[in-house]
Coordinates of C-alpha atoms in Angstrom, one line a residue:
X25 CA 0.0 0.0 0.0
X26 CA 3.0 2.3 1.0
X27 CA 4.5 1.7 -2.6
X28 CA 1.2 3.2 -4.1
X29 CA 1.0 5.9 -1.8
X30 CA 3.9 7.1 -1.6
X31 CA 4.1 7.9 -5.2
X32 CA 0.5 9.6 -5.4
X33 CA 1.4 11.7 -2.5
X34 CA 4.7 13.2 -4.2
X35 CA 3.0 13.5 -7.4
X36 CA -0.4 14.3 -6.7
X37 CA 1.0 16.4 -4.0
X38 CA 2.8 18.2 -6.4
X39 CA 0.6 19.1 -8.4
X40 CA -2.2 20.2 -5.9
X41 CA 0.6 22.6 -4.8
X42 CA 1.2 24.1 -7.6
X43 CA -2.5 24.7 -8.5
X44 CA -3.3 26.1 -5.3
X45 CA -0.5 28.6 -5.7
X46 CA -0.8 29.2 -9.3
X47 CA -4.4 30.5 -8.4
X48 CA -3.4 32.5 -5.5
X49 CA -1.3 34.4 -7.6
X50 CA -3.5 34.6 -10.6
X51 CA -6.2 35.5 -7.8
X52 CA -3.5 38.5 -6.7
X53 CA -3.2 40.2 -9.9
X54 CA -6.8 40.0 -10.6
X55 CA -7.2 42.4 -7.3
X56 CA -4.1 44.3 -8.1
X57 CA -5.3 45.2 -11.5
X58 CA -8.8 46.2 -10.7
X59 CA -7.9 48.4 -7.9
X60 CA -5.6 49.7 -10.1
X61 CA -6.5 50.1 -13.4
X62 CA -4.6 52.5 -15.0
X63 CA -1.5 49.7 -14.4
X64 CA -1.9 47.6 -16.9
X65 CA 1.0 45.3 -15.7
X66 CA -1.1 43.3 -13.3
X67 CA -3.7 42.3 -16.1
X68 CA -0.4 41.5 -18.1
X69 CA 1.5 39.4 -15.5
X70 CA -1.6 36.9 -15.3
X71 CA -0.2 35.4 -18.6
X72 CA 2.8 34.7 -17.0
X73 CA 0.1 31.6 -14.6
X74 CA 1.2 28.9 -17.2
X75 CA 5.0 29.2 -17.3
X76 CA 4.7 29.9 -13.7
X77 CA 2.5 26.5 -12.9
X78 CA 5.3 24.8 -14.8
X79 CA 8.3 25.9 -13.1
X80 CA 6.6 25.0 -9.7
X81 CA 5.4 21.8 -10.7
X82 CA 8.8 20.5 -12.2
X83 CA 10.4 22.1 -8.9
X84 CA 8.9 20.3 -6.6
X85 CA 9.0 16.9 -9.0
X86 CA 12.9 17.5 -9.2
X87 CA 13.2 18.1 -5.6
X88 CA 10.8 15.1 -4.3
X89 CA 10.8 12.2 -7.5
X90 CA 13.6 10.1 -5.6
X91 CA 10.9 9.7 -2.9
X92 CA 8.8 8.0 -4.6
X93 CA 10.0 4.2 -3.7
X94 CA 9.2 3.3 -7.4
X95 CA 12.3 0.8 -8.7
X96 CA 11.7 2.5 -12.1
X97 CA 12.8 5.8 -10.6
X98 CA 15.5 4.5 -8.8
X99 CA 16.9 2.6 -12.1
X100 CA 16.8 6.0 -13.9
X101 CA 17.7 8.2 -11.7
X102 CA 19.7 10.0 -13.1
X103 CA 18.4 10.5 -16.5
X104 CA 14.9 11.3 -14.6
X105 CA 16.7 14.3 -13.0
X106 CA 18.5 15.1 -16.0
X107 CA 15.3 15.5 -18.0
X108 CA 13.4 17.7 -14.7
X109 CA 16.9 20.0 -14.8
X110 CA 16.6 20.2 -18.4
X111 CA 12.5 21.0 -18.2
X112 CA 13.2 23.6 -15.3
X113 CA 15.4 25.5 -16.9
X114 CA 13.4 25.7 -20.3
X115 CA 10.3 26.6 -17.9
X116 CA 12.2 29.1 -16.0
X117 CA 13.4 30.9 -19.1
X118 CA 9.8 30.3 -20.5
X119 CA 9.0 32.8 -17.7
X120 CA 11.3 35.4 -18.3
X121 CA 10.6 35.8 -21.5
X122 CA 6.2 35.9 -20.6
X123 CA 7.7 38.8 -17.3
X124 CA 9.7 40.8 -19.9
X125 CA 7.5 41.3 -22.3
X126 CA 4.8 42.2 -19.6
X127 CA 7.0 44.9 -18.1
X128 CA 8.1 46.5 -21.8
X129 CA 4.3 45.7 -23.0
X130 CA 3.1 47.6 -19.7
X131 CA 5.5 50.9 -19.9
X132 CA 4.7 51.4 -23.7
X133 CA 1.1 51.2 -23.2
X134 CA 1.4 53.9 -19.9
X135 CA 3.3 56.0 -22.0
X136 CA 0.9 56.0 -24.4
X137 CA -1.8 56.5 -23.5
X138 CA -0.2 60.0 -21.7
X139 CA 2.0 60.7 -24.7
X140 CA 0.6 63.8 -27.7
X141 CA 2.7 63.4 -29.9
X142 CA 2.5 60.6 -32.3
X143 CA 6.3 60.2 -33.7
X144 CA 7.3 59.9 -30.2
X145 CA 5.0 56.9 -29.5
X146 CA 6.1 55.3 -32.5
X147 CA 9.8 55.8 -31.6
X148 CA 9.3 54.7 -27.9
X149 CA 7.5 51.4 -30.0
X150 CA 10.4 50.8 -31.9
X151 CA 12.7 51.0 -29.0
X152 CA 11.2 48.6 -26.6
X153 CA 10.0 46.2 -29.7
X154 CA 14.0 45.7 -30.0
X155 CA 14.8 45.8 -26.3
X156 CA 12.1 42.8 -25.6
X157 CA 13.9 41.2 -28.8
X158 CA 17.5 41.8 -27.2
X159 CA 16.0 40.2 -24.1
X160 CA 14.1 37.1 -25.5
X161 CA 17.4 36.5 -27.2
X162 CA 19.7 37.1 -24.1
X163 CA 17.8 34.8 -22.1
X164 CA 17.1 32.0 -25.1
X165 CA 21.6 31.9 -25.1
X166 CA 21.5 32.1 -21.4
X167 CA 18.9 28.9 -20.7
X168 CA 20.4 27.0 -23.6
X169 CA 24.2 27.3 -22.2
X170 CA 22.3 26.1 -18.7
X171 CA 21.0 23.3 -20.2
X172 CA 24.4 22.5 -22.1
X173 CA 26.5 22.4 -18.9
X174 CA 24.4 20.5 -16.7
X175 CA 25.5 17.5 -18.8
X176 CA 28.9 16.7 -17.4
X177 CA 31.1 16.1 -20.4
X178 CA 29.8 19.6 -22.0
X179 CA 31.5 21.2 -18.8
X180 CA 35.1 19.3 -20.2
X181 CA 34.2 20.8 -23.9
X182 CA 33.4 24.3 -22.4
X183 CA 36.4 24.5 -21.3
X184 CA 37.8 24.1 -24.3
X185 CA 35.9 26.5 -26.0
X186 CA 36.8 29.0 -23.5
X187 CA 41.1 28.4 -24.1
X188 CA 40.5 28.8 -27.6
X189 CA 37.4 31.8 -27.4
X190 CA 40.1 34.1 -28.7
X191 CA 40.7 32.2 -32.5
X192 CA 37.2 31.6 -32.3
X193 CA 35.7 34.9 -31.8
X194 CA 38.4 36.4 -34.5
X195 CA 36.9 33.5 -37.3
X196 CA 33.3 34.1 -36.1
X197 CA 33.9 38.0 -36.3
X198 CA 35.0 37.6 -39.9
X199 CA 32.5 35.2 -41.4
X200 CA 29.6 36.9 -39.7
X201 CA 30.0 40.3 -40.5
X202 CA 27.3 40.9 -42.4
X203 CA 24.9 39.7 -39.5
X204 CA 26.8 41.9 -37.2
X205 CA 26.5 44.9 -39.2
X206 CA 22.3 44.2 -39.1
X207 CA 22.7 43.6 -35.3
X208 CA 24.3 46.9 -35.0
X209 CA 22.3 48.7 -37.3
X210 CA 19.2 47.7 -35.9
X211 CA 20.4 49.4 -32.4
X212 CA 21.6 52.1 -34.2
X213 CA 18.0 52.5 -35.4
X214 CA 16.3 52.0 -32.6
X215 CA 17.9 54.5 -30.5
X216 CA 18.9 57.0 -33.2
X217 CA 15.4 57.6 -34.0
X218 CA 15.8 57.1 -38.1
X219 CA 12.8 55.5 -39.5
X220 CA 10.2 53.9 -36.6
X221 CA 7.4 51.7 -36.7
X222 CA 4.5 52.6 -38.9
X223 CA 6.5 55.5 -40.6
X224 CA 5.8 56.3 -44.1
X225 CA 9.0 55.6 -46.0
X226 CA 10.2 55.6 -49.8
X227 CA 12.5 53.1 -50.1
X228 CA 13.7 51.8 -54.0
X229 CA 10.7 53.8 -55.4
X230 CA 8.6 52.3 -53.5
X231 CA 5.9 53.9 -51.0
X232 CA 4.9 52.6 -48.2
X233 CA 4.7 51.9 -44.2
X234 CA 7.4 50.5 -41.9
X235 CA 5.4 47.0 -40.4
X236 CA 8.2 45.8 -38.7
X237 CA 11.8 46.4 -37.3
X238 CA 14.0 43.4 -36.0
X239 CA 17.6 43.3 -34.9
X240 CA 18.4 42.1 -38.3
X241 CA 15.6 43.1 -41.1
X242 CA 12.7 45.2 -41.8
X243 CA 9.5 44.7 -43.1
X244 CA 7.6 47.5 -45.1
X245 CA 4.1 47.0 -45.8
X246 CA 3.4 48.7 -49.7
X247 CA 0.3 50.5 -50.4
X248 CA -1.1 47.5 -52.6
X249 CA -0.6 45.1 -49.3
X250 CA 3.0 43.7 -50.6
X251 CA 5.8 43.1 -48.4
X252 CA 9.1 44.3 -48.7
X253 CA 11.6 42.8 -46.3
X254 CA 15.4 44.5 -46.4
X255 CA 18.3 44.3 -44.0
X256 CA 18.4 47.1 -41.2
X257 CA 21.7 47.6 -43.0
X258 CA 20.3 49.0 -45.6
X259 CA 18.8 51.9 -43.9
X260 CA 21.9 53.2 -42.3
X261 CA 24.0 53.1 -45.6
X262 CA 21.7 54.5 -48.4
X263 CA 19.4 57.3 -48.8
X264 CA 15.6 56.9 -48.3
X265 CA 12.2 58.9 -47.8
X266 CA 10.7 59.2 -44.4
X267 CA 7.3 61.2 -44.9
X268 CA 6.6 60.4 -41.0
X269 CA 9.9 62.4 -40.1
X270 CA 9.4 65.5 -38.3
X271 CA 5.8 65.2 -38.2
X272 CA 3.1 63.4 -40.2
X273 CA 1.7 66.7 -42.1
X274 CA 2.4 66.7 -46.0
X275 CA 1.6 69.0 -48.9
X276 CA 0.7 67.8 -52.3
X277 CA 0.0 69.2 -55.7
X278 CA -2.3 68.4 -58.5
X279 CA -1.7 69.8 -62.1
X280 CA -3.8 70.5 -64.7
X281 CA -3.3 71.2 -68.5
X282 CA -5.8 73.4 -69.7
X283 CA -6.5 75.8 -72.6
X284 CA -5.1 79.5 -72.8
X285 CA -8.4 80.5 -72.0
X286 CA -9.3 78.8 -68.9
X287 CA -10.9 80.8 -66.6
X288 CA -8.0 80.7 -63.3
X289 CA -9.9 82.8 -61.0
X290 CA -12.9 80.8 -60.9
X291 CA -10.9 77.6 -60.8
X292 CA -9.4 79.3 -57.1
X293 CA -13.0 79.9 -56.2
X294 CA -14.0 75.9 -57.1
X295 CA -11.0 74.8 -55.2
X296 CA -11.7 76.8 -52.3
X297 CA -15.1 75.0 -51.8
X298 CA -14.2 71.7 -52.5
X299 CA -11.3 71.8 -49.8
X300 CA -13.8 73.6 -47.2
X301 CA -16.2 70.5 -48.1
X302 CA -13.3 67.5 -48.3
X303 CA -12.8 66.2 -44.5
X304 CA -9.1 64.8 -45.5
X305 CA -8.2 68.7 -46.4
X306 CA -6.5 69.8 -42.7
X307 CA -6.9 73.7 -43.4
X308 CA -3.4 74.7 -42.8
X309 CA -3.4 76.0 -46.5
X310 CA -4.0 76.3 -50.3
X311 CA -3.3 77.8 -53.6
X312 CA -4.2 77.9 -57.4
X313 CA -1.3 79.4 -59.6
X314 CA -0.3 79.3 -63.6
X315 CA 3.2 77.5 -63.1
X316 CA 4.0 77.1 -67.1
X317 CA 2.7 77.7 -70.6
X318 CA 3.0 75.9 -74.4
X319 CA 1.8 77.2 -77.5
X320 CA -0.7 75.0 -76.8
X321 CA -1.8 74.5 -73.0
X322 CA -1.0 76.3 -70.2
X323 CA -0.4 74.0 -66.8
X324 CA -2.2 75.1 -63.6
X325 CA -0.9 74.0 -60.0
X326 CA -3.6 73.1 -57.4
X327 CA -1.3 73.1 -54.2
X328 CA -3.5 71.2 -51.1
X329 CA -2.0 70.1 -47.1
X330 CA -3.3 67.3 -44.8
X331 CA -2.3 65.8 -41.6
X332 CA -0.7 62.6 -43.3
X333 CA 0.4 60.6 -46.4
X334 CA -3.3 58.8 -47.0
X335 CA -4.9 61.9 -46.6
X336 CA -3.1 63.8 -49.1
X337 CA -3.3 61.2 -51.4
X338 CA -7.2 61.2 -50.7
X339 CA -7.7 64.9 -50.9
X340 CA -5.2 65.1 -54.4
X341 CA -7.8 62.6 -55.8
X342 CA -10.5 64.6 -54.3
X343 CA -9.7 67.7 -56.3
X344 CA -8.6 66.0 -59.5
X345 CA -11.7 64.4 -59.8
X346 CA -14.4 67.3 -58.5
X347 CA -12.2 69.8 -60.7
X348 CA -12.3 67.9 -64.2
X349 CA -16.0 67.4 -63.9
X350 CA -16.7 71.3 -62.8
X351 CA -14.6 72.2 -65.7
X352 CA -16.5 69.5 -68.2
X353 CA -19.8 70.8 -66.8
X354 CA -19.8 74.8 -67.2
X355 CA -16.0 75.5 -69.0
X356 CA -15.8 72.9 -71.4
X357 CA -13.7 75.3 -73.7
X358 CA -11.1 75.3 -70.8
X359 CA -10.0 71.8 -71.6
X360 CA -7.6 70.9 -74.1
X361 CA -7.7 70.5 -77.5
X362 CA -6.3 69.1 -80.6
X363 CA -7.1 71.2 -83.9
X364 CA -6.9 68.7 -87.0
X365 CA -7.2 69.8 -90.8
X366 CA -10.6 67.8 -92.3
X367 CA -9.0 64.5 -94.4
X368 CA -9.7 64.9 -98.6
X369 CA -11.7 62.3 -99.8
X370 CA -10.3 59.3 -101.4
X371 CA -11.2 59.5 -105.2
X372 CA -10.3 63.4 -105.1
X373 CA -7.7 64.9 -107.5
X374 CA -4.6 66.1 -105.4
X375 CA -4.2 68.9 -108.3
X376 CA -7.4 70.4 -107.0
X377 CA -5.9 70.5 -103.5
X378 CA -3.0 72.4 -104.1
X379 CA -3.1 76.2 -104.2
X380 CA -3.7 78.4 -107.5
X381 CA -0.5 80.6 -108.5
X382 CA -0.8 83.8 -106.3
X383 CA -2.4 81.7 -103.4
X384 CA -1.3 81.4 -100.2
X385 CA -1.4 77.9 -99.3
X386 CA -3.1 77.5 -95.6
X387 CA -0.9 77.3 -92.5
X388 CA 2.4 79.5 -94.4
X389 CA 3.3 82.9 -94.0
X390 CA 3.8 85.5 -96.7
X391 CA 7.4 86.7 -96.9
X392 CA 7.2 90.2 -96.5
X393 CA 9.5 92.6 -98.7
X394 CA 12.4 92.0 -96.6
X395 CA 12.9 88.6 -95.5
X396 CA 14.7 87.7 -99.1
X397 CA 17.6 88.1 -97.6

């Protein structure tokens, strides 16, 4: 009976334990966070009840399993304490990893929600985005080195390692430096404040918004939905576009080619009412001006401003679109044209077409009594 209970006890025990105190805890935060609710860290640390159960449980099993009495345990001993170490340490760093991320998670989100302006919320996103990367990675080396050296002959091979770190770090240095550039880069970006997450960027011609910034690459999300990943590299040796730099406002222009004889100052008047009407127009300012001329056309400048890059490209579409139809609706002469000659029938005699003797033949100019030279 004793060789039944025994095991059940440590086992069951165990696990009773952990349960009670993995709900105490969860029970805790609940309180904490709803007495205070403008600390979103409590509500965050309950995701942590999982790992947490986990590293209890195998605790206890790691500390109790060789008083079970079972001769399987006592045949395996070792390898049974080996694989609890091995789970403790994975569950531990596990953990870590869920605390981090609530405490970075938790700051950004206070910060916030206090925070005005926009590009520094975005920057502050960037920067902890790559800290809780820099420590997921930190403790991912740390926990797998753990786990390395609690088996006894890795301790023998660290050691070697560590005699011959220096050769080994000069090798590593030079066949890696492409990733090490990225790694520094992406710090360099983080904490210089050069392009952040969900700034508008140009980048090879094409528009769109920074999705994501890692240690190593960077994802920007295209206006058609694409995805354009590029090293981190990239963006501290070449030039790009950053719309978001600065501030999101923007200013755009739409031109128009028109006839000599469109009527400019009621096109100012149109434009003025369809910006006061448009709700992507932001009302810092506007113009209407004649910015060149052909023999044929004469090309107009609608200048516009909104608070970002979609609403500029809204409100330029806005006015391209509201404008043509105004001018097609009560100045159709305003538009271009093309003047073409009427084609001579078919079965007509070219001899008839050409000019009498003494006739100026259409589209030529007389020479006047001085231009014989």
């Amino acid at each position: 009976m004793e060789d039944v209970l025994r095991p059940l006890i440590v086992v069951g025990g165990s696990i009773v334990v952990t349960l009670i105190l993995g709900w105490l805890a969860d029970l805790a935060l609940r309180r904490a966070d709803t007495a205070r609710p403008d600390t979103p860290l409590w509500g965050l640390l309950r995701r942590c009840r999982v790992p947490l159960q986990v590293v209890l449980v195998t605790a206890l099993l790691r500390g109790l399993y060789d008083r079970t009495g079972l001769a399987f345990i006592e045949d395996h001993e070792a390898g049974l304490g080996q694989i609890l170490s091995l789970v403790l340490i994975a569950a531990t760093a596990w953990l870590a990893v869920r605390a981090s991320a609530a405490i970075v998670e938790s700051s950004y989100s206070r910060y916030a929600a206090g925070a005005r302006d926009a590009a520094r919320v975005r920057r502050v996103r960037t920067q902890v985005t790559l800290i809780q990367r820099v420590v997921t990675a930190v403790v991912i080396v740390v926990a797998a080195a753990s786990m390395l050296l609690t088996f006894p002959k890795m301790q023998t091979v660290g050691q070697s390692m560590l005699a011959s770190a220096g050769l080994v770090g000069i090798v590593a240095g030079v066949a890696a430096q492409s990733t090490l550039g990225n790694l520094f880069a992406g710090l360099q970006i983080a904490f210089g404040d050069m392009v952040r997450i969900g700034d508008t960027v140009v980048v090879d011609k094409e528009w769109g918004t920074v999705e994501e910034i890692t240690l190593t690459f960077l994802t920007v999300r295209t206006w058609d939905e694409r995805r354009i990943t590029m090293p981190v590299s990239y963006f501290t040796s070449k030039p790009f576009e950053n719309w978001s730099r600065g501030g999101a406002q923007m200013t755009g222009t739409v031109f128009f080619h028109l006839d000599h004889a469109a009527p400019v100052e009621k096109m100012r008047e149109r434009l003025h009412e369809i910006l006061q009407n448009s709700t992507d127009w932001d009302g810092r300012g506007w113009s209407l001006v004649v910015t060149d001329t052909t023999p044929t056309t004469i090309q107009v400048r609608a200048l516009v401003t909104a608070r970002d890059s979609d609403s500029i490209w809204s409100v330029r579409c806005e006015v391209r679109e509201r404008m043509i139809d105004w001018l097609r609706a009560e100045h159709p002469y305003a538009l271009p044209r093309v003047v073409t000659a009427a084609a001579p029938d078919s079965g007509e005699d070219p001899a008839r077409l050409a000019p009498a003797d003494g006739e100026r033949r259409p589209g030529t100019l007389d020479k006047g009594p001085g231009l014989d030279g």
